[in-house]
Amino acid sequence: MEQAYKYLYLSLFIVLGVCVLACLIRGIKGPKLTDRVVAGNMIGTVVMMIITILSGFLNEGYLIDVCTVYAMISFVAVVVLTKVYTKAHDEETAAKSEQKKEAE
């Protein structure tokens, strides 16, 4: 029975590794910054799943704590990136509207 669990864990690690690669490709290829932010968030989520599964595979409970800290860091990173993106977008919109006013 333990051999079956080992194969299950191995297949899960392979599937999640492929998911990380797919998100990485999407993040690099993404035409917009929002695509890159979402891809980064997805990579963080999949890595948390990998850490959680690894905790079960190795029977190490402290990895759940590592996963929790990683989740908080990932959340803060996405919030900061979103705030930076919205500020840049607002500045760009204000500059465009100012140019339109000058042209008239």
Tab-separated table of C-alpha atoms in Angstrom:
chain	number	residue	atom	x	y	z
A	1	MET	CA	0.000	0.000	0.000
A	2	GLU	CA	2.854	2.371	0.737
A	3	GLN	CA	4.203	1.802	-2.769
A	4	ALA	CA	0.874	2.970	-4.204
A	5	TYR	CA	1.074	6.158	-2.118
A	6	LYS	CA	4.612	6.784	-3.349
A	7	TYR	CA	3.421	6.519	-6.949
A	8	LEU	CA	0.506	8.832	-6.143
A	9	TYR	CA	2.826	11.427	-4.613
A	10	LEU	CA	5.235	11.159	-7.525
A	11	SER	CA	2.453	11.626	-10.073
A	12	LEU	CA	1.116	14.623	-8.133
A	13	PHE	CA	4.567	16.221	-8.058
A	14	ILE	CA	4.935	15.722	-11.811
A	15	VAL	CA	1.497	17.180	-12.574
A	16	LEU	CA	2.071	20.179	-10.323
A	17	GLY	CA	5.543	20.705	-11.806
A	18	VAL	CA	3.988	20.832	-15.269
A	19	CYS	CA	1.434	23.344	-13.935
A	20	VAL	CA	4.246	25.553	-12.611
A	21	LEU	CA	5.981	25.423	-15.994
A	22	ALA	CA	2.732	26.298	-17.784
A	23	CYS	CA	2.189	29.281	-15.470
A	24	LEU	CA	5.787	30.359	-15.970
A	25	ILE	CA	5.377	30.259	-19.741
A	26	ARG	CA	2.133	32.234	-19.445
A	27	GLY	CA	3.844	34.766	-17.235
A	28	ILE	CA	6.697	35.260	-19.681
A	29	LYS	CA	4.501	35.240	-22.781
A	30	GLY	CA	1.589	37.225	-21.312
A	31	PRO	CA	0.929	40.354	-23.333
A	32	LYS	CA	-0.255	42.390	-20.347
A	33	LEU	CA	1.078	43.005	-16.888
A	34	THR	CA	-2.109	41.622	-15.395
A	35	ASP	CA	-1.399	38.267	-17.057
A	36	ARG	CA	2.014	38.244	-15.430
A	37	VAL	CA	0.626	39.096	-11.984
A	38	VAL	CA	-2.010	36.356	-12.220
A	39	ALA	CA	0.606	33.861	-13.432
A	40	GLY	CA	2.842	34.766	-10.489
A	41	ASN	CA	-0.071	34.289	-8.116
A	42	MET	CA	-0.837	30.903	-9.670
A	43	ILE	CA	2.775	29.819	-9.326
A	44	GLY	CA	2.635	30.772	-5.652
A	45	THR	CA	-0.556	28.772	-5.170
A	46	VAL	CA	0.841	25.686	-6.895
A	47	VAL	CA	4.052	25.905	-4.871
A	48	MET	CA	1.941	25.974	-1.701
A	49	MET	CA	0.191	22.817	-2.893
A	50	ILE	CA	3.552	21.189	-3.567
A	51	ILE	CA	4.818	22.088	-0.091
A	52	THR	CA	1.651	20.700	1.496
A	53	ILE	CA	1.882	17.433	-0.428
A	54	LEU	CA	5.577	17.212	0.401
A	55	SER	CA	4.642	17.559	4.066
A	56	GLY	CA	2.447	14.475	3.775
A	57	PHE	CA	5.055	12.589	1.779
A	58	LEU	CA	7.861	13.224	4.280
A	59	ASN	CA	5.641	13.164	7.415
A	60	GLU	CA	7.067	16.528	8.470
A	61	GLY	CA	4.521	18.814	10.121
A	62	TYR	CA	6.709	21.909	10.103
A	63	LEU	CA	6.334	22.178	6.335
A	64	ILE	CA	2.723	23.272	6.873
A	65	ASP	CA	4.087	26.252	8.831
A	66	VAL	CA	6.457	27.000	5.961
A	67	CYS	CA	3.498	26.842	3.589
A	68	THR	CA	1.534	29.291	5.738
A	69	VAL	CA	4.393	31.801	5.765
A	70	TYR	CA	4.809	31.356	2.010
A	71	ALA	CA	1.082	32.038	1.538
A	72	MET	CA	1.328	35.293	3.487
A	73	ILE	CA	4.379	36.430	1.524
A	74	SER	CA	2.710	35.528	-1.764
A	75	PHE	CA	-0.429	37.447	-0.804
A	76	VAL	CA	1.522	40.554	0.167
A	77	ALA	CA	3.509	40.375	-3.082
A	78	VAL	CA	0.350	40.245	-5.187
A	79	VAL	CA	-1.204	43.137	-3.259
A	80	VAL	CA	1.914	45.269	-3.729
A	81	LEU	CA	2.156	44.451	-7.438
A	82	THR	CA	-1.515	45.275	-7.915
A	83	LYS	CA	-1.133	48.579	-6.094
A	84	VAL	CA	1.893	49.508	-8.215
A	85	TYR	CA	0.055	48.527	-11.395
A	86	THR	CA	-3.066	50.529	-10.544
A	87	LYS	CA	-0.999	53.596	-9.625
A	88	ALA	CA	0.909	53.390	-12.927
A	89	HIS	CA	-2.377	52.929	-14.799
A	90	ASP	CA	-3.933	55.960	-13.087
A	91	GLU	CA	-0.905	58.116	-13.903
A	92	GLU	CA	-1.003	56.983	-17.538
A	93	THR	CA	-4.720	57.761	-17.796
A	94	ALA	CA	-4.212	61.199	-16.256
A	95	ALA	CA	-1.360	61.953	-18.685
A	96	LYS	CA	-3.503	60.941	-21.676
A	97	SER	CA	-6.430	63.083	-20.568
A	98	GLU	CA	-4.062	66.033	-20.028
A	99	GLN	CA	-2.682	65.611	-23.559
A	100	LYS	CA	-6.206	65.597	-24.973
A	101	LYS	CA	-7.013	68.836	-23.143
A	102	GLU	CA	-3.867	70.491	-24.508
A	103	ALA	CA	-4.644	69.352	-28.041
A	104	GLU	CA	-8.099	70.946	-27.896
